[in-house]
mmCIF file with all atom_site columns, C-alpha atoms in Angstrom:
data_model
loop_
_atom_site.group_PDB
_atom_site.id
_atom_site.type_symbol
_atom_site.label_atom_id
_atom_site.label_alt_id
_atom_site.label_comp_id
_atom_site.label_asym_id
_atom_site.label_entity_id
_atom_site.label_seq_id
_atom_site.pdbx_PDB_ins_code
_atom_site.Cartn_x
_atom_site.Cartn_y
_atom_site.Cartn_z
_atom_site.occupancy
_atom_site.B_iso_or_equiv
_atom_site.pdbx_formal_charge
_atom_site.auth_seq_id
_atom_site.auth_comp_id
_atom_site.auth_asym_id
_atom_site.auth_atom_id
_atom_site.pdbx_PDB_model_num
ATOM 1   C CA . UNK Q 1 1   ? 0.000   0.000   0.000   1.00 0.00 ? 419 UNK Q CA 1
ATOM 2   C CA . UNK Q 1 2   ? 2.801   2.423   0.869   1.00 0.00 ? 420 UNK Q CA 1
ATOM 3   C CA . UNK Q 1 3   ? 4.544   1.691   -2.412  1.00 0.00 ? 421 UNK Q CA 1
ATOM 4   C CA . UNK Q 1 4   ? 1.430   2.553   -4.433  1.00 0.00 ? 422 UNK Q CA 1
ATOM 5   C CA . UNK Q 1 5   ? 0.723   5.592   -2.253  1.00 0.00 ? 423 UNK Q CA 1
ATOM 6   C CA . UNK Q 1 6   ? 4.258   6.898   -2.772  1.00 0.00 ? 424 UNK Q CA 1
ATOM 7   C CA . UNK Q 1 7   ? 4.038   6.228   -6.504  1.00 0.00 ? 425 UNK Q CA 1
ATOM 8   C CA . UNK Q 1 8   ? 0.688   8.025   -6.881  1.00 0.00 ? 426 UNK Q CA 1
ATOM 9   C CA . UNK Q 1 9   ? 1.697   10.999  -4.741  1.00 0.00 ? 427 UNK Q CA 1
ATOM 10  C CA . UNK Q 1 10  ? 4.985   11.388  -6.646  1.00 0.00 ? 428 UNK Q CA 1
ATOM 11  C CA . UNK Q 1 11  ? 3.011   11.909  -9.865  1.00 0.00 ? 429 UNK Q CA 1
ATOM 12  C CA . UNK Q 1 12  ? 1.448   15.172  -8.553  1.00 0.00 ? 430 UNK Q CA 1
ATOM 13  C CA . UNK Q 1 13  ? -1.975  14.288  -9.922  1.00 0.00 ? 431 UNK Q CA 1
ATOM 14  C CA . UNK Q 1 14  ? -5.086  16.420  -9.682  1.00 0.00 ? 432 UNK Q CA 1
ATOM 15  C CA . UNK Q 1 15  ? -8.131  14.799  -8.051  1.00 0.00 ? 433 UNK Q CA 1
ATOM 16  C CA . UNK Q 1 16  ? -9.667  14.132  -11.477 1.00 0.00 ? 434 UNK Q CA 1
ATOM 17  C CA . UNK Q 1 17  ? -6.456  12.541  -12.746 1.00 0.00 ? 435 UNK Q CA 1
ATOM 18  C CA . UNK Q 1 18  ? -6.266  10.367  -9.628  1.00 0.00 ? 436 UNK Q CA 1
ATOM 19  C CA . UNK Q 1 19  ? -9.875  9.254   -10.111 1.00 0.00 ? 437 UNK Q CA 1
ATOM 20  C CA . UNK Q 1 20  ? -9.251  8.403   -13.755 1.00 0.00 ? 438 UNK Q CA 1
ATOM 21  C CA . UNK Q 1 21  ? -6.061  6.496   -12.899 1.00 0.00 ? 439 UNK Q CA 1
ATOM 22  C CA . UNK Q 1 22  ? -7.659  4.535   -10.069 1.00 0.00 ? 440 UNK Q CA 1
ATOM 23  C CA . UNK Q 1 23  ? -10.752 3.724   -12.137 1.00 0.00 ? 441 UNK Q CA 1
ATOM 24  C CA . UNK Q 1 24  ? -8.587  2.611   -15.080 1.00 0.00 ? 442 UNK Q CA 1
ATOM 25  C CA . UNK Q 1 25  ? -6.625  0.286   -12.786 1.00 0.00 ? 443 UNK Q CA 1
ATOM 26  C CA . UNK Q 1 26  ? -9.823  -1.147  -11.306 1.00 0.00 ? 444 UNK Q CA 1
ATOM 27  C CA . UNK Q 1 27  ? -11.317 -1.576  -14.781 1.00 0.00 ? 445 UNK Q CA 1
ATOM 28  C CA . UNK Q 1 28  ? -8.305  -3.602  -15.960 1.00 0.00 ? 446 UNK Q CA 1
ATOM 29  C CA . UNK Q 1 29  ? -8.321  -5.637  -12.736 1.00 0.00 ? 447 UNK Q CA 1
ATOM 30  C CA . UNK Q 1 30  ? -11.988 -6.463  -13.371 1.00 0.00 ? 448 UNK Q CA 1
ATOM 31  C CA . UNK Q 1 31  ? -11.070 -8.623  -16.352 1.00 0.00 ? 449 UNK Q CA 1
ATOM 32  C CA . UNK Q 1 32  ? -9.124  -11.370 -14.522 1.00 0.00 ? 450 UNK Q CA 1
ATOM 33  C CA . UNK Q 1 33  ? -10.385 -10.892 -10.955 1.00 0.00 ? 451 UNK Q CA 1
ATOM 34  C CA . UNK Q 1 34  ? -13.723 -11.286 -9.219  1.00 0.00 ? 452 UNK Q CA 1
ATOM 35  C CA . UNK Q 1 35  ? -15.280 -8.277  -7.502  1.00 0.00 ? 453 UNK Q CA 1
ATOM 36  C CA . UNK Q 1 36  ? -14.420 -9.623  -4.046  1.00 0.00 ? 454 UNK Q CA 1
ATOM 37  C CA . UNK Q 1 37  ? -10.690 -9.620  -4.754  1.00 0.00 ? 455 UNK Q CA 1
ATOM 38  C CA . UNK Q 1 38  ? -10.871 -6.085  -6.087  1.00 0.00 ? 456 UNK Q CA 1
ATOM 39  C CA . UNK Q 1 39  ? -12.821 -4.802  -3.085  1.00 0.00 ? 457 UNK Q CA 1
ATOM 40  C CA . UNK Q 1 40  ? -10.801 -6.649  -0.432  1.00 0.00 ? 458 UNK Q CA 1
ATOM 41  C CA . UNK Q 1 41  ? -7.296  -6.300  -1.883  1.00 0.00 ? 459 UNK Q CA 1
ATOM 42  C CA . UNK Q 1 42  ? -7.121  -3.256  -4.149  1.00 0.00 ? 460 UNK Q CA 1
ATOM 43  C CA . UNK Q 1 43  ? -9.681  -0.759  -2.850  1.00 0.00 ? 461 UNK Q CA 1
ATOM 44  C CA . UNK Q 1 44  ? -7.913  -0.471  0.556   1.00 0.00 ? 462 UNK Q CA 1
ATOM 45  C CA . UNK Q 1 45  ? -4.806  0.602   -1.342  1.00 0.00 ? 463 UNK Q CA 1
ATOM 46  C CA . UNK Q 1 46  ? -6.681  3.620   -2.735  1.00 0.00 ? 464 UNK Q CA 1
ATOM 47  C CA . UNK Q 1 47  ? -8.694  4.531   0.374   1.00 0.00 ? 465 UNK Q CA 1
ATOM 48  C CA . UNK Q 1 48  ? -5.903  6.400   2.237   1.00 0.00 ? 466 UNK Q CA 1
ATOM 49  C CA . UNK Q 1 49  ? -5.334  8.525   -0.866  1.00 0.00 ? 467 UNK Q CA 1
ATOM 50  C CA . UNK Q 1 50  ? -8.930  9.784   -0.938  1.00 0.00 ? 468 UNK Q CA 1
ATOM 51  C CA . UNK Q 1 51  ? -8.295  12.241  1.928   1.00 0.00 ? 469 UNK Q CA 1
ATOM 52  C CA . UNK Q 1 52  ? -5.212  13.606  0.178   1.00 0.00 ? 470 UNK Q CA 1
ATOM 53  C CA . UNK Q 1 53  ? -7.222  14.304  -2.999  1.00 0.00 ? 471 UNK Q CA 1
ATOM 54  C CA . UNK Q 1 54  ? -10.386 15.428  -1.174  1.00 0.00 ? 472 UNK Q CA 1
ATOM 55  C CA . UNK Q 1 55  ? -12.601 12.716  -2.668  1.00 0.00 ? 473 UNK Q CA 1
ATOM 56  C CA . UNK Q 1 56  ? -15.742 11.489  -0.922  1.00 0.00 ? 474 UNK Q CA 1
ATOM 57  C CA . UNK Q 1 57  ? -15.379 7.754   -0.160  1.00 0.00 ? 475 UNK Q CA 1
ATOM 58  C CA . UNK Q 1 58  ? -19.051 7.151   -0.970  1.00 0.00 ? 476 UNK Q CA 1
ATOM 59  C CA . UNK Q 1 59  ? -18.604 8.783   -4.377  1.00 0.00 ? 477 UNK Q CA 1
ATOM 60  C CA . UNK Q 1 60  ? -15.485 6.673   -4.962  1.00 0.00 ? 478 UNK Q CA 1
ATOM 61  C CA . UNK Q 1 61  ? -17.416 3.533   -4.013  1.00 0.00 ? 479 UNK Q CA 1
ATOM 62  C CA . UNK Q 1 62  ? -20.245 4.347   -6.412  1.00 0.00 ? 480 UNK Q CA 1
ATOM 63  C CA . UNK Q 1 63  ? -17.783 4.751   -9.257  1.00 0.00 ? 481 UNK Q CA 1
ATOM 64  C CA . UNK Q 1 64  ? -16.084 1.475   -8.383  1.00 0.00 ? 482 UNK Q CA 1
ATOM 65  C CA . UNK Q 1 65  ? -19.428 -0.351  -8.410  1.00 0.00 ? 483 UNK Q CA 1
ATOM 66  C CA . UNK Q 1 66  ? -20.253 0.991   -11.868 1.00 0.00 ? 484 UNK Q CA 1
ATOM 67  C CA . UNK Q 1 67  ? -16.733 0.364   -13.099 1.00 0.00 ? 485 UNK Q CA 1
ATOM 68  C CA . UNK Q 1 68  ? -16.716 -3.270  -11.990 1.00 0.00 ? 486 UNK Q CA 1
ATOM 69  C CA . UNK Q 1 69  ? -19.982 -3.852  -13.857 1.00 0.00 ? 487 UNK Q CA 1
ATOM 70  C CA . UNK Q 1 70  ? -18.407 -2.526  -17.035 1.00 0.00 ? 488 UNK Q CA 1
ATOM 71  C CA . UNK Q 1 71  ? -15.215 -4.538  -16.717 1.00 0.00 ? 489 UNK Q CA 1
ATOM 72  C CA . UNK Q 1 72  ? -17.115 -7.788  -16.082 1.00 0.00 ? 490 UNK Q CA 1
ATOM 73  C CA . UNK Q 1 73  ? -19.031 -7.328  -19.333 1.00 0.00 ? 491 UNK Q CA 1
ATOM 74  C CA . UNK Q 1 74  ? -16.294 -6.131  -21.675 1.00 0.00 ? 492 UNK Q CA 1
ATOM 75  C CA . UNK Q 1 75  ? -13.819 -8.260  -23.620 1.00 0.00 ? 493 UNK Q CA 1
ATOM 76  C CA . UNK Q 1 76  ? -11.160 -9.714  -23.485 1.00 0.00 ? 494 UNK Q CA 1
ATOM 77  C CA . UNK Q 1 77  ? -12.112 -11.750 -20.396 1.00 0.00 ? 495 UNK Q CA 1
ATOM 78  C CA . UNK Q 1 78  ? -15.722 -10.673 -19.788 1.00 0.00 ? 496 UNK Q CA 1
ATOM 79  C CA . UNK Q 1 79  ? -16.678 -13.121 -17.075 1.00 0.00 ? 497 UNK Q CA 1
ATOM 80  C CA . UNK Q 1 80  ? -20.416 -12.448 -17.130 1.00 0.00 ? 498 UNK Q CA 1
ATOM 81  C CA . UNK Q 1 81  ? -20.905 -13.221 -20.862 1.00 0.00 ? 499 UNK Q CA 1
ATOM 82  C CA . UNK Q 1 82  ? -18.932 -16.442 -20.487 1.00 0.00 ? 500 UNK Q CA 1
ATOM 83  C CA . UNK Q 1 83  ? -21.076 -17.463 -17.500 1.00 0.00 ? 501 UNK Q CA 1
ATOM 84  C CA . UNK Q 1 84  ? -24.144 -16.756 -19.613 1.00 0.00 ? 502 UNK Q CA 1
ATOM 85  C CA . UNK Q 1 85  ? -22.714 -18.765 -22.509 1.00 0.00 ? 503 UNK Q CA 1
ATOM 86  C CA . UNK Q 1 86  ? -22.406 -21.729 -20.166 1.00 0.00 ? 504 UNK Q CA 1
ATOM 87  C CA . UNK Q 1 87  ? -26.168 -21.816 -19.588 1.00 0.00 ? 505 UNK Q CA 1
ATOM 88  C CA . UNK Q 1 88  ? -27.370 -20.483 -22.948 1.00 0.00 ? 506 UNK Q CA 1
ATOM 89  C CA . UNK Q 1 89  ? -28.887 -22.743 -25.603 1.00 0.00 ? 507 UNK Q CA 1
ATOM 90  C CA . UNK Q 1 90  ? -26.469 -24.149 -28.190 1.00 0.00 ? 508 UNK Q CA 1
ATOM 91  C CA . UNK Q 1 91  ? -27.669 -21.819 -30.961 1.00 0.00 ? 509 UNK Q CA 1
ATOM 92  C CA . UNK Q 1 92  ? -26.649 -18.693 -28.980 1.00 0.00 ? 510 UNK Q CA 1
ATOM 93  C CA . UNK Q 1 93  ? -23.050 -17.802 -29.786 1.00 0.00 ? 511 UNK Q CA 1
ATOM 94  C CA . UNK Q 1 94  ? -20.667 -15.805 -27.636 1.00 0.00 ? 512 UNK Q CA 1
ATOM 95  C CA . UNK Q 1 95  ? -20.762 -13.088 -30.318 1.00 0.00 ? 513 UNK Q CA 1
ATOM 96  C CA . UNK Q 1 96  ? -24.546 -12.854 -29.868 1.00 0.00 ? 514 UNK Q CA 1
ATOM 97  C CA . UNK Q 1 97  ? -24.040 -12.406 -26.141 1.00 0.00 ? 515 UNK Q CA 1
ATOM 98  C CA . UNK Q 1 98  ? -21.351 -9.740  -26.649 1.00 0.00 ? 516 UNK Q CA 1
ATOM 99  C CA . UNK Q 1 99  ? -23.674 -7.938  -29.082 1.00 0.00 ? 517 UNK Q CA 1
ATOM 100 C CA . UNK Q 1 100 ? -26.380 -8.016  -26.458 1.00 0.00 ? 518 UNK Q CA 1
ATOM 101 C CA . UNK Q 1 101 ? -24.231 -6.577  -23.659 1.00 0.00 ? 519 UNK Q CA 1
ATOM 102 C CA . UNK Q 1 102 ? -22.755 -3.707  -25.700 1.00 0.00 ? 520 UNK Q CA 1
ATOM 103 C CA . UNK Q 1 103 ? -25.740 -1.362  -25.168 1.00 0.00 ? 521 UNK Q CA 1
ATOM 104 C CA . UNK Q 1 104 ? -25.563 -2.037  -21.433 1.00 0.00 ? 522 UNK Q CA 1
ATOM 105 C CA . UNK Q 1 105 ? -21.831 -1.262  -21.401 1.00 0.00 ? 523 UNK Q CA 1
ATOM 106 C CA . UNK Q 1 106 ? -22.501 2.059   -23.133 1.00 0.00 ? 524 UNK Q CA 1
ATOM 107 C CA . UNK Q 1 107 ? -25.252 2.852   -20.634 1.00 0.00 ? 525 UNK Q CA 1
ATOM 108 C CA . UNK Q 1 108 ? -22.953 2.127   -17.679 1.00 0.00 ? 526 UNK Q CA 1
ATOM 109 C CA . UNK Q 1 109 ? -20.185 4.259   -19.213 1.00 0.00 ? 527 UNK Q CA 1
ATOM 110 C CA . UNK Q 1 110 ? -22.699 7.067   -19.730 1.00 0.00 ? 528 UNK Q CA 1
ATOM 111 C CA . UNK Q 1 111 ? -23.796 6.671   -16.092 1.00 0.00 ? 529 UNK Q CA 1
ATOM 112 C CA . UNK Q 1 112 ? -20.164 6.958   -14.974 1.00 0.00 ? 530 UNK Q CA 1
ATOM 113 C CA . UNK Q 1 113 ? -19.656 10.110  -17.046 1.00 0.00 ? 531 UNK Q CA 1
ATOM 114 C CA . UNK Q 1 114 ? -22.847 11.602  -15.624 1.00 0.00 ? 532 UNK Q CA 1
ATOM 115 C CA . UNK Q 1 115 ? -21.812 10.673  -12.081 1.00 0.00 ? 533 UNK Q CA 1
ATOM 116 C CA . UNK Q 1 116 ? -18.379 12.274  -12.609 1.00 0.00 ? 534 UNK Q CA 1
ATOM 117 C CA . UNK Q 1 117 ? -20.032 15.399  -14.002 1.00 0.00 ? 535 UNK Q CA 1
ATOM 118 C CA . UNK Q 1 118 ? -22.907 15.583  -11.508 1.00 0.00 ? 536 UNK Q CA 1
ATOM 119 C CA . UNK Q 1 119 ? -21.897 13.783  -8.286  1.00 0.00 ? 537 UNK Q CA 1
ATOM 120 C CA . UNK Q 1 120 ? -25.206 14.750  -6.680  1.00 0.00 ? 538 UNK Q CA 1
ATOM 121 C CA . UNK Q 1 121 ? -26.878 12.064  -8.833  1.00 0.00 ? 539 UNK Q CA 1
ATOM 122 C CA . UNK Q 1 122 ? -25.443 9.413   -6.548  1.00 0.00 ? 540 UNK Q CA 1
ATOM 123 C CA . UNK Q 1 123 ? -25.047 11.422  -3.360  1.00 0.00 ? 541 UNK Q CA 1
ATOM 124 C CA . UNK Q 1 124 ? -28.374 13.214  -2.940  1.00 0.00 ? 542 UNK Q CA 1
ATOM 125 C CA . UNK Q 1 125 ? -30.167 10.319  -1.212  1.00 0.00 ? 543 UNK Q CA 1
ATOM 126 C CA . UNK Q 1 126 ? -27.444 9.643   1.412   1.00 0.00 ? 544 UNK Q CA 1
ATOM 127 C CA . UNK Q 1 127 ? -27.211 13.367  2.080   1.00 0.00 ? 545 UNK Q CA 1
ATOM 128 C CA . UNK Q 1 128 ? -31.002 13.579  2.418   1.00 0.00 ? 546 UNK Q CA 1
ATOM 129 C CA . UNK Q 1 129 ? -31.220 10.554  4.715   1.00 0.00 ? 547 UNK Q CA 1
ATOM 130 C CA . UNK Q 1 130 ? -28.153 11.156  6.848   1.00 0.00 ? 548 UNK Q CA 1
ATOM 131 C CA . UNK Q 1 131 ? -27.664 14.898  6.528   1.00 0.00 ? 549 UNK Q CA 1
ATOM 132 C CA . UNK Q 1 132 ? -24.485 16.700  5.674   1.00 0.00 ? 550 UNK Q CA 1
ATOM 133 C CA . UNK Q 1 133 ? -21.430 14.564  6.308   1.00 0.00 ? 551 UNK Q CA 1
#
């Protein structure tokens, strides 16, 4: 954790650059790893850096949840389509499944862009229920 923290801090990133870097790393990790490994092993590496960059941990968690959905659906590994192929009828090809998930991937990417642009989309309900944090 200290090695990654030192590496990230030495790059003098802005908060947006840090978010993009961390989300890119998590996206790539989503291809070979299950969500539990990402959450348990890699997210704690980024958590101490959130205070340094002034990023809300809830906002970071929302982006990770969306990001993991995208990485599980996109090639090259795309675990979810391969799971679906295992239970699909013989006439359904993996290309059919990938064609079917592409609109969902675009929707999730759009949701991530909207959440980056308007964080209140994901934070208004917690703020309403629990007040200002």
